[in-house]
Amino acid sequence: MIYACVPLVEQTLSPRPPLISISGISQSFELLFGIQDFLHLGQKNDTELNTKLNQLPDLLLQACPFGTLLDANLQNSLDSINFASVTHPQKQPAWKVGTYKGKPQVSISITEKVKSMQYDKQDIADTWQVVGAVTCKCDLEGIMPNVTISLSLPTNGSPLQDILVHPCVTSLDSAILTSSSIDAMDDSAFSGPYKFPFTPPLESFNLCYYTSQVPVPPILGFYQMKEEEIQVKITVNLKLHESVKNNFEFCEARIPFYNRGPITHVEYKVSFGQLEVFREKSLLIWIIGQKFPKSMEISLSGTVTFGAKSHEKQPFDEICIGGTAYLKLHFKILDYTLTGCYADQHSVQVFASGKPKINTHRKLISSDYYIWNSKAPAPITYGSLLLSLSSWTLWPFKKR
Amino acid sequence: MGPLSRETWAQRLGAFRASPSAFMAGPEGEDLGRDLLNELRSEKLSEQTKVSLLALSLEYPAQLWPDAAAAEAAATSLLDTLVLLPPRPSALRRPLLLAATTALAAGDALGPTSGASRRLLPLLLGLASGRDLGRGFGPASEQRPLQATACECLRELESCKPGLLGGCLGLLRSLLGQEGPVQPLSLLLALALRNTLVIQARARAGLQGLLVAGDMPAAGGPWNWTLAEEADAHLQPQAPSWPAAEEEECGLAVLEPSPEEARELRAAVAQLLDTSYLLTPVAQAQLLWLLGWALRGLRGQPPVLFKPQLVRLLGTAQLTLLHAVLALKAAFGEALFTAQDEALLLRRLTLAAQHPALPLPAHLFYLHCLLNFPENCPLGPTGEETAPLLLGPRLCRGLLPSLLHDPSALLAHLHLLCLLCAEDEEKEEKGQDWCPRHYLGELLAGLRQRAALHGGPRALATLCFQASYLVVHCLATQPTVLTPLTHGLARLYRARPALAPHFVDLLDRVGPELGEPLRTALRQEVVSRPGRDEALRWHLQILSKVADGKAPSATLGFLRAAAAHCTDWGLQQALLQVCRALLRAGVGEGLADLLQALARQLEDPDGRDRARLYYILLAHLAGPKLGVALGPSLAAPALTSSLVAENQGFAAVLMVQEAPAPMRLSVGPRRAAGPVPVLQLQVEVLEPLYSVELRFRVEGQLYAPLGAVHVPCLLPGRPCRPLHLPLQPRRPAPAQLAVRALFATPAGLTCHAHLPPLPVNFADLFLPFPRAPDGDKQGFFEELWDSCLPEGAESRLWCPLGPQGLEALVARHLDPFVVVAQPPTSYHVAIRLPPASRLLLRLEAAQGDGVPVALRTDDWAVLPLAGDYLRGLSAAV
């Protein structure tokens, strides 16, 4: 689907004005993001999508009756059509349609995604980063209940950085504003608690996003692949860091082979877990399961033979040329964050009638967790170059 | 037409939406608007269908009510429908208000003379202020949504007629203070406030208590149009932008509110800002843009009013709010953002531009904002994209491009990297490996490596060339970047010659900084590998682009070797295309041999013909002419014959073409000297002409054939010395000369033109006799006089004199021929008329209005000519 919007620009277009000077640009972006969210969030099938598409013209009339956007949250516009008969004696925020009636409860869920690029090379530094999102749903009575949520870190937790907040957050500590990954980290970095006072909207929303630079990646590994005519020899080694909770919902390593024919034959040895072979997709999936073994270290080695390449079917990749290859880790750990970040139930302050029930959830999932073949060139970022040259100390248990 | 069913309407609306203008032009078009208005009152249609009819009128008001009268009638009908609704909840009230407003606004019918406007405005204002308007306006439960809608409608009308609500500012403020719907009221008040400020500043009037002015206009009372009429023809932009607002700024500076007014204004603005957190993010952003740029430069309105909002918004993840903060930054600069604040904002923007939680379009927009960041103290020229001063490589670390990026993201980040490299020029000498320029080199190498992948997708190659172009565009002056880029591209060509079309395109687009070295590198790359090669086709395509006069022997050597492998027509044509490029570049030596060989050796007759043609051209045309003849590049040769295609190109150049006369030729003053009469021609040209040849032909063979006159160059506005055209009369008689001009135009075409005929007069043929011996002029004359008879003829005639008298007449026309003169009464004149005639005149005893002339000639045919000449003298000036 292609989303497009034409903003109104009431000025001469020559010379072309910079986009930054046109208010309609960001308004258009918000509308498109809004439409995207409306169409795709919680969407289960095509029928549902079609229903929503049919609602779109009416919603647009509601959200921008004269072409000026009033609310990019189309779900709100939809609700406000339905809520039309409710009267509000008090000042009501435009982003909150109606009020909640029922048992008060607040649920806070922290989802951290960890991404990594591992090269196992002398001259290129591995990189990893945690991106967190805190999602809230506040079912509280009253028009403008005030809530303050504090995120805390354990003593050895990694400071949160690059914090972006939802517009309903009413104020931010300057330490939160200034802690950013752009600057060099030092021990004086602000390590919480991170307080977010806000007036919640009715719907579930992302209270804040953050990033963090944890000292080690949760799983460190290397991947060696050597081409030998029609077959490749692979060796994979993965090690879970001792500080990480060894209790996965799932953990698997996907080893794709691009720009080659279908897999015709695999000989392998795994120290742990099972290997699944998808011949036509030229893909190996190493299912590691719920736990790493006691040693925390597992390995896979084998030989993969490929058939003749037929262009239409075989997966193509523009980066994985020749020996350039990767394996990608997929895992999920419940009730755990890599930074250690948590929302303490007792630190949640709610200024509203009734004592709410407070639920908190945490999870860590992998996202773009790559381990590149160390026997061939791999794509790098500027950060990898920079880190490797500024004598960044490699963490001690790294295996060569 | 009777009431239509729901299905019929659905069908009709479907047809309309498919092509509104076609539908309106069709047979049903005329009735659609009327039917639509009627159906709204039909009891058969469901509310939902009616809402969809109203939605249509909101989307296509200009098609449905094309002129002001129709719009007025539609608005009136819609208002009537609204009033007639039964007092129960209805989904129609809101869309009816919107539709009536749209009809008036889009139909340009809004105004004091419009009845519908006079009804709609008080109605909207009444609804907006939450007053009870009676039964017709629905149950109480509907009041609040209607109040919001009325505000939206008023905002639309205010933006169409700025100043419309100038008299209601006080009312709107008090409504906002009470329990009105915050967002619609805030946006309406902000717009009305901004418009009022601008109008009053233009009119050089104060705020005149408008901010506190009281209550709403009495129901049924007249609407106050004063401000709106003052503002007429000055439509304010609805969606503000910086430059547009800047123009207003000077206007606002003249507004000098009294301390009282300034305080009221400040209070109004503070009121709006204080409740702004209740607005949706997009509406907050609109409010901040509007107020920020409205108050810019206004006295008594310190920007610090906005400070609390900034503190709230700096941490935002919302694109439109961060954009609004940037707008405030641009509006107020240092007055609102200290150096520290600026640094913080820049950091927030930098991190937003790379934050993994934000989507790619947001990253790209923030990146654009970074490059156009409104700095407190900008260094460079405005309007040029530069990395802000505070944004060093360290801050940019996460913003640099990587091969893992999407193409659009990669190019955007690459742009930033180029700007950093451009800045980094001076600091280069440190020898750090990871300096931006080094990284740029690595990145480009990576892109080329991907582009070199055989069978890889075209998009990868395109990206590589786009990136190369961008780098050249930004860093054209940096040899440390361009040299490796040139070599890298040459290596890419070696690895994948099939990219030749991309190279040709790149060469067409880049300037000489990269173009020159890249041409050389590619030429060397190609010619250093002669012999059979699958990529011969690509090599020839490249060569035809890059072959020039440099190192022709290597190129010719390559072509000679390639000729043996050019077995099919296409390859032969490609080969000849390179020869063509060499011909144009003026390569002569060696090329003639090659062409001759090709003319013999090529298998295809078409190729042989073309080679022969080139050979002939080379042998017969001088360099510049050859260049012009082959000038515009040959269009793709038609499949039948390359020769035909080629001919279309230069047949015109090689042929002489008819052209309109580009010059004016006239006869200048007579010279009357020398052995033969000589015409002095004067030339004026309208455009530069080269190698001009003027050819003359005498009608009736009165004179011997005339030689052509050559002029190397004629330029407009630059006087040319007169051209001499010697005449050799066979008989002493006037004649007409037909004139043709042949010339070359600056475009290299050879043209010929017919010029208007040139008259040669009788007097143009006059020559004096050789000088008589000093002592005896009279005797000399008498001798001539006597010699005319008996073969000749004698005549007497009356030559009228004009006011000038005899002396002046002679001095003017006959002076060179006078032999004996006794001024002012007597002149003896002897004229030689080539080839062998003479004309002798005695002008004696002039009287007031004429002089008797005795004339003799040895050629009786001259007599009538002489008579005409003499009688015409007085008239000739």
PDB file of N, CA, C and O in Angstrom, chain B residues 37-38 40-41 54 57 65 70-86 92-104 109-110 114-125 127 133 136-137 150 153 157:
ATOM      1  N   LEU B  37     -30.095  18.426  -3.143  1.00  0.00           N
ATOM      2  CA  LEU B  37     -30.681  19.283  -2.113  1.00  0.00           C
ATOM      3  C   LEU B  37     -32.110  18.843  -1.789  1.00  0.00           C
ATOM      4  O   LEU B  37     -32.515  18.836  -0.623  1.00  0.00           O
ATOM      5  N   ASN B  38     -32.867  18.452  -2.828  1.00  0.00           N
ATOM      6  CA  ASN B  38     -34.244  18.008  -2.589  1.00  0.00           C
ATOM      7  C   ASN B  38     -34.282  16.721  -1.773  1.00  0.00           C
ATOM      8  O   ASN B  38     -35.096  16.574  -0.863  1.00  0.00           O
ATOM      9  N   LEU B  40     -32.430  15.646   0.391  1.00  0.00           N
ATOM     10  CA  LEU B  40     -32.086  15.769   1.807  1.00  0.00           C
ATOM     11  C   LEU B  40     -33.356  15.923   2.643  1.00  0.00           C
ATOM     12  O   LEU B  40     -33.355  15.658   3.839  1.00  0.00           O
ATOM     13  N   ARG B  41     -34.443  16.378   2.006  1.00  0.00           N
ATOM     14  CA  ARG B  41     -35.682  16.540   2.769  1.00  0.00           C
ATOM     15  C   ARG B  41     -36.627  15.370   2.560  1.00  0.00           C
ATOM     16  O   ARG B  41     -37.694  15.327   3.134  1.00  0.00           O
ATOM     17  N   LEU B  54     -24.311  14.487   1.637  1.00  0.00           N
ATOM     18  CA  LEU B  54     -23.661  15.704   2.146  1.00  0.00           C
ATOM     19  C   LEU B  54     -22.141  15.592   2.038  1.00  0.00           C
ATOM     20  O   LEU B  54     -21.456  16.583   1.740  1.00  0.00           O
ATOM     21  N   SER B  57     -21.159  16.704  -1.225  1.00  0.00           N
ATOM     22  CA  SER B  57     -21.172  18.161  -1.429  1.00  0.00           C
ATOM     23  C   SER B  57     -19.991  18.820  -0.725  1.00  0.00           C
ATOM     24  O   SER B  57     -19.569  19.905  -1.093  1.00  0.00           O
ATOM     25  N   TRP B  65     -21.953  23.376  -7.284  1.00  0.00           N
ATOM     26  CA  TRP B  65     -22.461  24.744  -7.360  1.00  0.00           C
ATOM     27  C   TRP B  65     -21.366  25.623  -7.976  1.00  0.00           C
ATOM     28  O   TRP B  65     -20.589  26.228  -7.261  1.00  0.00           O
ATOM     29  N   ALA B  70     -25.396  29.979  -7.561  1.00  0.00           N
ATOM     30  CA  ALA B  70     -25.770  28.594  -7.256  1.00  0.00           C
ATOM     31  C   ALA B  70     -25.354  28.241  -5.839  1.00  0.00           C
ATOM     32  O   ALA B  70     -26.096  27.557  -5.114  1.00  0.00           O
ATOM     33  N   ALA B  71     -24.167  28.702  -5.447  1.00  0.00           N
ATOM     34  CA  ALA B  71     -23.674  28.400  -4.104  1.00  0.00           C
ATOM     35  C   ALA B  71     -24.577  29.039  -3.059  1.00  0.00           C
ATOM     36  O   ALA B  71     -24.905  28.421  -2.039  1.00  0.00           O
ATOM     37  N   GLU B  72     -24.970  30.267  -3.305  1.00  0.00           N
ATOM     38  CA  GLU B  72     -25.858  30.977  -2.380  1.00  0.00           C
ATOM     39  C   GLU B  72     -27.193  30.223  -2.235  1.00  0.00           C
ATOM     40  O   GLU B  72     -27.669  29.991  -1.126  1.00  0.00           O
ATOM     41  N   ALA B  73     -27.729  29.805  -3.383  1.00  0.00           N
ATOM     42  CA  ALA B  73     -29.006  29.090  -3.352  1.00  0.00           C
ATOM     43  C   ALA B  73     -28.857  27.776  -2.600  1.00  0.00           C
ATOM     44  O   ALA B  73     -29.723  27.401  -1.796  1.00  0.00           O
ATOM     45  N   ALA B  74     -27.722  27.082  -2.838  1.00  0.00           N
ATOM     46  CA  ALA B  74     -27.494  25.803  -2.166  1.00  0.00           C
ATOM     47  C   ALA B  74     -27.387  26.008  -0.665  1.00  0.00           C
ATOM     48  O   ALA B  74     -27.998  25.266   0.118  1.00  0.00           O
ATOM     49  N   ALA B  75     -26.638  27.033  -0.261  1.00  0.00           N
ATOM     50  CA  ALA B  75     -26.464  27.278   1.164  1.00  0.00           C
ATOM     51  C   ALA B  75     -27.816  27.596   1.802  1.00  0.00           C
ATOM     52  O   ALA B  75     -28.121  27.111   2.900  1.00  0.00           O
ATOM     53  N   THR B  76     -28.614  28.382   1.129  1.00  0.00           N
ATOM     54  CA  THR B  76     -29.934  28.718   1.656  1.00  0.00           C
ATOM     55  C   THR B  76     -30.769  27.453   1.832  1.00  0.00           C
ATOM     56  O   THR B  76     -31.380  27.234   2.889  1.00  0.00           O
ATOM     57  N   SER B  77     -30.760  26.598   0.805  1.00  0.00           N
ATOM     58  CA  SER B  77     -31.537  25.365   0.875  1.00  0.00           C
ATOM     59  C   SER B  77     -31.047  24.476   2.018  1.00  0.00           C
ATOM     60  O   SER B  77     -31.855  23.895   2.746  1.00  0.00           O
ATOM     61  N   LEU B  78     -29.712  24.401   2.179  1.00  0.00           N
ATOM     62  CA  LEU B  78     -29.167  23.566   3.249  1.00  0.00           C
ATOM     63  C   LEU B  78     -29.578  24.104   4.617  1.00  0.00           C
ATOM     64  O   LEU B  78     -29.914  23.344   5.530  1.00  0.00           O
ATOM     65  N   LEU B  79     -29.576  25.423   4.750  1.00  0.00           N
ATOM     66  CA  LEU B  79     -29.971  26.020   6.028  1.00  0.00           C
ATOM     67  C   LEU B  79     -31.452  25.760   6.301  1.00  0.00           C
ATOM     68  O   LEU B  79     -31.841  25.470   7.437  1.00  0.00           O
ATOM     69  N   ASP B  80     -32.255  25.850   5.246  1.00  0.00           N
ATOM     70  CA  ASP B  80     -33.675  25.555   5.407  1.00  0.00           C
ATOM     71  C   ASP B  80     -33.861  24.122   5.899  1.00  0.00           C
ATOM     72  O   ASP B  80     -34.636  23.857   6.817  1.00  0.00           O
ATOM     73  N   THR B  81     -33.144  23.211   5.259  1.00  0.00           N
ATOM     74  CA  THR B  81     -33.231  21.811   5.668  1.00  0.00           C
ATOM     75  C   THR B  81     -32.866  21.662   7.140  1.00  0.00           C
ATOM     76  O   THR B  81     -33.522  20.934   7.891  1.00  0.00           O
ATOM     77  N   LEU B  82     -31.843  22.353   7.547  1.00  0.00           N
ATOM     78  CA  LEU B  82     -31.371  22.271   8.927  1.00  0.00           C
ATOM     79  C   LEU B  82     -32.463  22.736   9.889  1.00  0.00           C
ATOM     80  O   LEU B  82     -32.740  22.086  10.908  1.00  0.00           O
ATOM     81  N   VAL B  83     -33.096  23.853   9.548  1.00  0.00           N
ATOM     82  CA  VAL B  83     -34.114  24.404  10.448  1.00  0.00           C
ATOM     83  C   VAL B  83     -35.317  23.463  10.539  1.00  0.00           C
ATOM     84  O   VAL B  83     -35.952  23.356  11.579  1.00  0.00           O
ATOM     85  N   LEU B  84     -35.596  22.764   9.433  1.00  0.00           N
ATOM     86  CA  LEU B  84     -36.796  21.922   9.405  1.00  0.00           C
ATOM     87  C   LEU B  84     -36.598  20.564  10.074  1.00  0.00           C
ATOM     88  O   LEU B  84     -37.540  19.786  10.173  1.00  0.00           O
ATOM     89  N   LEU B  85     -35.379  20.248  10.503  1.00  0.00           N
ATOM     90  CA  LEU B  85     -35.152  18.939  11.122  1.00  0.00           C
ATOM     91  C   LEU B  85     -35.980  18.821  12.390  1.00  0.00           C
ATOM     92  O   LEU B  85     -36.080  19.774  13.157  1.00  0.00           O
ATOM     93  N   PRO B  86     -36.570  17.657  12.627  1.00  0.00           N
ATOM     94  CA  PRO B  86     -37.322  17.465  13.873  1.00  0.00           C
ATOM     95  C   PRO B  86     -36.366  17.509  15.065  1.00  0.00           C
ATOM     96  O   PRO B  86     -35.190  17.176  14.914  1.00  0.00           O
ATOM     97  N   LEU B  92     -27.529  14.494  10.955  1.00  0.00           N
ATOM     98  CA  LEU B  92     -27.443  15.391   9.791  1.00  0.00           C
ATOM     99  C   LEU B  92     -27.013  16.802  10.142  1.00  0.00           C
ATOM    100  O   LEU B  92     -26.546  17.537   9.282  1.00  0.00           O
ATOM    101  N   ARG B  93     -27.196  17.207  11.400  1.00  0.00           N
ATOM    102  CA  ARG B  93     -26.966  18.620  11.714  1.00  0.00           C
ATOM    103  C   ARG B  93     -25.525  19.028  11.425  1.00  0.00           C
ATOM    104  O   ARG B  93     -25.268  20.046  10.798  1.00  0.00           O
ATOM    105  N   ARG B  94     -24.612  18.204  11.912  1.00  0.00           N
ATOM    106  CA  ARG B  94     -23.205  18.564  11.750  1.00  0.00           C
ATOM    107  C   ARG B  94     -22.829  18.646  10.265  1.00  0.00           C
ATOM    108  O   ARG B  94     -22.318  19.677   9.817  1.00  0.00           O
ATOM    109  N   PRO B  95     -23.105  17.582   9.469  1.00  0.00           N
ATOM    110  CA  PRO B  95     -22.744  17.698   8.048  1.00  0.00           C
ATOM    111  C   PRO B  95     -23.488  18.823   7.325  1.00  0.00           C
ATOM    112  O   PRO B  95     -22.938  19.405   6.390  1.00  0.00           O
ATOM    113  N   LEU B  96     -24.718  19.155   7.772  1.00  0.00           N
ATOM    114  CA  LEU B  96     -25.428  20.260   7.119  1.00  0.00           C
ATOM    115  C   LEU B  96     -24.712  21.591   7.353  1.00  0.00           C
ATOM    116  O   LEU B  96     -24.581  22.410   6.440  1.00  0.00           O
ATOM    117  N   LEU B  97     -24.242  21.777   8.588  1.00  0.00           N
ATOM    118  CA  LEU B  97     -23.489  23.005   8.875  1.00  0.00           C
ATOM    119  C   LEU B  97     -22.226  23.066   8.021  1.00  0.00           C
ATOM    120  O   LEU B  97     -21.888  24.105   7.431  1.00  0.00           O
ATOM    121  N   LEU B  98     -21.531  21.941   7.972  1.00  0.00           N
ATOM    122  CA  LEU B  98     -20.296  21.900   7.183  1.00  0.00           C
ATOM    123  C   LEU B  98     -20.601  22.162   5.715  1.00  0.00           C
ATOM    124  O   LEU B  98     -19.868  22.909   5.030  1.00  0.00           O
ATOM    125  N   ALA B  99     -21.703  21.581   5.223  1.00  0.00           N
ATOM    126  CA  ALA B  99     -22.007  21.721   3.799  1.00  0.00           C
ATOM    127  C   ALA B  99     -22.387  23.156   3.462  1.00  0.00           C
ATOM    128  O   ALA B  99     -21.961  23.702   2.428  1.00  0.00           O
ATOM    129  N   ALA B 100     -23.184  23.782   4.324  1.00  0.00           N
ATOM    130  CA  ALA B 100     -23.570  25.172   4.053  1.00  0.00           C
ATOM    131  C   ALA B 100     -22.333  26.061   4.057  1.00  0.00           C
ATOM    132  O   ALA B 100     -22.161  26.943   3.191  1.00  0.00           O
ATOM    133  N   THR B 101     -21.457  25.835   5.030  1.00  0.00           N
ATOM    134  CA  THR B 101     -20.220  26.619   5.099  1.00  0.00           C
ATOM    135  C   THR B 101     -19.375  26.402   3.847  1.00  0.00           C
ATOM    136  O   THR B 101     -18.864  27.354   3.248  1.00  0.00           O
ATOM    137  N   THR B 102     -19.251  25.130   3.462  1.00  0.00           N
ATOM    138  CA  THR B 102     -18.437  24.822   2.287  1.00  0.00           C
ATOM    139  C   THR B 102     -19.000  25.486   1.036  1.00  0.00           C
ATOM    140  O   THR B 102     -18.248  26.044   0.229  1.00  0.00           O
ATOM    141  N   ALA B 103     -20.335  25.438   0.895  1.00  0.00           N
ATOM    142  CA  ALA B 103     -20.944  26.030  -0.296  1.00  0.00           C
ATOM    143  C   ALA B 103     -20.607  27.517  -0.373  1.00  0.00           C
ATOM    144  O   ALA B 103     -20.172  28.023  -1.417  1.00  0.00           O
ATOM    145  N   LEU B 104     -20.751  28.208   0.743  1.00  0.00           N
ATOM    146  CA  LEU B 104     -20.475  29.653   0.736  1.00  0.00           C
ATOM    147  C   LEU B 104     -18.997  29.934   0.497  1.00  0.00           C
ATOM    148  O   LEU B 104     -18.628  30.824  -0.272  1.00  0.00           O
ATOM    149  N   ALA B 109     -19.341  33.005  -2.183  1.00  0.00           N
ATOM    150  CA  ALA B 109     -20.603  33.715  -2.011  1.00  0.00           C
ATOM    151  C   ALA B 109     -20.661  34.434  -0.672  1.00  0.00           C
ATOM    152  O   ALA B 109     -21.608  35.167  -0.401  1.00  0.00           O
ATOM    153  N   LEU B 110     -19.638  34.207   0.160  1.00  0.00           N
ATOM    154  CA  LEU B 110     -19.658  34.799   1.496  1.00  0.00           C
ATOM    155  C   LEU B 110     -19.531  36.315   1.393  1.00  0.00           C
ATOM    156  O   LEU B 110     -18.619  36.815   0.747  1.00  0.00           O
ATOM    157  N   SER B 114     -24.965  38.623   0.899  1.00  0.00           N
ATOM    158  CA  SER B 114     -25.505  37.273   0.749  1.00  0.00           C
ATOM    159  C   SER B 114     -26.460  36.949   1.895  1.00  0.00           C
ATOM    160  O   SER B 114     -26.082  37.009   3.075  1.00  0.00           O
ATOM    161  N   GLY B 115     -27.688  36.606   1.535  1.00  0.00           N
ATOM    162  CA  GLY B 115     -28.674  36.293   2.556  1.00  0.00           C
ATOM    163  C   GLY B 115     -28.280  35.084   3.374  1.00  0.00           C
ATOM    164  O   GLY B 115     -28.449  35.047   4.593  1.00  0.00           O
ATOM    165  N   ALA B 116     -27.721  34.082   2.681  1.00  0.00           N
ATOM    166  CA  ALA B 116     -27.322  32.867   3.384  1.00  0.00           C
ATOM    167  C   ALA B 116     -26.225  33.180   4.395  1.00  0.00           C
ATOM    168  O   ALA B 116     -26.225  32.657   5.513  1.00  0.00           O
ATOM    169  N   SER B 117     -25.297  34.051   4.011  1.00  0.00           N
ATOM    170  CA  SER B 117     -24.232  34.433   4.950  1.00  0.00           C
ATOM    171  C   SER B 117     -24.847  35.109   6.168  1.00  0.00           C
ATOM    172  O   SER B 117     -24.440  34.855   7.303  1.00  0.00           O
ATOM    173  N   ARG B 118     -25.816  35.980   5.922  1.00  0.00           N
ATOM    174  CA  ARG B 118     -26.433  36.706   7.039  1.00  0.00           C
ATOM    175  C   ARG B 118     -27.176  35.764   7.979  1.00  0.00           C
ATOM    176  O   ARG B 118     -27.332  36.046   9.155  1.00  0.00           O
ATOM    177  N   ARG B 119     -27.629  34.618   7.445  1.00  0.00           N
ATOM    178  CA  ARG B 119     -28.290  33.640   8.315  1.00  0.00           C
ATOM    179  C   ARG B 119     -27.274  32.727   8.998  1.00  0.00           C
ATOM    180  O   ARG B 119     -27.391  32.413  10.178  1.00  0.00           O
ATOM    181  N   LEU B 120     -26.273  32.312   8.201  1.00  0.00           N
ATOM    182  CA  LEU B 120     -25.343  31.291   8.712  1.00  0.00           C
ATOM    183  C   LEU B 120     -24.454  31.827   9.835  1.00  0.00           C
ATOM    184  O   LEU B 120     -24.247  31.160  10.858  1.00  0.00           O
ATOM    185  N   LEU B 121     -23.926  33.032   9.642  1.00  0.00           N
ATOM    186  CA  LEU B 121     -22.941  33.534  10.602  1.00  0.00           C
ATOM    187  C   LEU B 121     -23.492  33.646  12.028  1.00  0.00           C
ATOM    188  O   LEU B 121     -22.889  33.110  12.963  1.00  0.00           O
ATOM    189  N   PRO B 122     -24.636  34.314  12.219  1.00  0.00           N
ATOM    190  CA  PRO B 122     -25.153  34.382  13.596  1.00  0.00           C
ATOM    191  C   PRO B 122     -25.506  33.001  14.143  1.00  0.00           C
ATOM    192  O   PRO B 122     -25.300  32.733  15.324  1.00  0.00           O
ATOM    193  N   LEU B 123     -25.968  32.124  13.252  1.00  0.00           N
ATOM    194  CA  LEU B 123     -26.304  30.765  13.690  1.00  0.00           C
ATOM    195  C   LEU B 123     -25.055  30.057  14.222  1.00  0.00           C
ATOM    196  O   LEU B 123     -25.061  29.469  15.304  1.00  0.00           O
ATOM    197  N   LEU B 124     -23.982  30.151  13.436  1.00  0.00           N
ATOM    198  CA  LEU B 124     -22.734  29.497  13.848  1.00  0.00           C
ATOM    199  C   LEU B 124     -22.227  30.089  15.154  1.00  0.00           C
ATOM    200  O   LEU B 124     -21.803  29.365  16.063  1.00  0.00           O
ATOM    201  N   LEU B 125     -22.259  31.406  15.218  1.00  0.00           N
ATOM    202  CA  LEU B 125     -21.730  32.046  16.422  1.00  0.00           C
ATOM    203  C   LEU B 125     -22.586  31.674  17.635  1.00  0.00           C
ATOM    204  O   LEU B 125     -22.060  31.446  18.729  1.00  0.00           O
ATOM    205  N   LEU B 127     -24.309  28.889  18.012  1.00  0.00           N
ATOM    206  CA  LEU B 127     -23.977  27.504  18.361  1.00  0.00           C
ATOM    207  C   LEU B 127     -22.637  27.443  19.073  1.00  0.00           C
ATOM    208  O   LEU B 127     -22.460  26.737  20.064  1.00  0.00           O
ATOM    209  N   LEU B 133     -30.578  27.636  21.115  1.00  0.00           N
ATOM    210  CA  LEU B 133     -31.140  28.226  19.905  1.00  0.00           C
ATOM    211  C   LEU B 133     -32.545  27.720  19.637  1.00  0.00           C
ATOM    212  O   LEU B 133     -33.080  27.856  18.549  1.00  0.00           O
ATOM    213  N   GLY B 136     -35.344  23.601  17.245  1.00  0.00           N
ATOM    214  CA  GLY B 136     -34.858  23.110  15.954  1.00  0.00           C
ATOM    215  C   GLY B 136     -33.422  22.636  16.012  1.00  0.00           C
ATOM    216  O   GLY B 136     -32.974  21.885  15.140  1.00  0.00           O
ATOM    217  N   PHE B 137     -32.705  23.079  17.016  1.00  0.00           N
ATOM    218  CA  PHE B 137     -31.289  22.750  17.004  1.00  0.00           C
ATOM    219  C   PHE B 137     -30.916  21.617  17.907  1.00  0.00           C
ATOM    220  O   PHE B 137     -29.855  21.565  18.497  1.00  0.00           O
ATOM    221  N   ALA B 150     -19.470  24.163  14.854  1.00  0.00           N
ATOM    222  CA  ALA B 150     -19.695  25.569  14.521  1.00  0.00           C
ATOM    223  C   ALA B 150     -18.372  26.328  14.553  1.00  0.00           C
ATOM    224  O   ALA B 150     -18.104  27.188  13.696  1.00  0.00           O
ATOM    225  N   CYS B 153     -16.489  25.601  11.453  1.00  0.00           N
ATOM    226  CA  CYS B 153     -17.057  26.320  10.306  1.00  0.00           C
ATOM    227  C   CYS B 153     -16.628  27.783  10.343  1.00  0.00           C
ATOM    228  O   CYS B 153     -16.260  28.365   9.321  1.00  0.00           O
ATOM    229  N   LEU B 157     -14.529  30.014   7.598  1.00  0.00           N
ATOM    230  CA  LEU B 157     -15.002  31.278   7.028  1.00  0.00           C
ATOM    231  C   LEU B 157     -14.017  32.405   7.327  1.00  0.00           C
ATOM    232  O   LEU B 157     -13.758  33.263   6.484  1.00  0.00           O
TER     233      LEU B 157
END
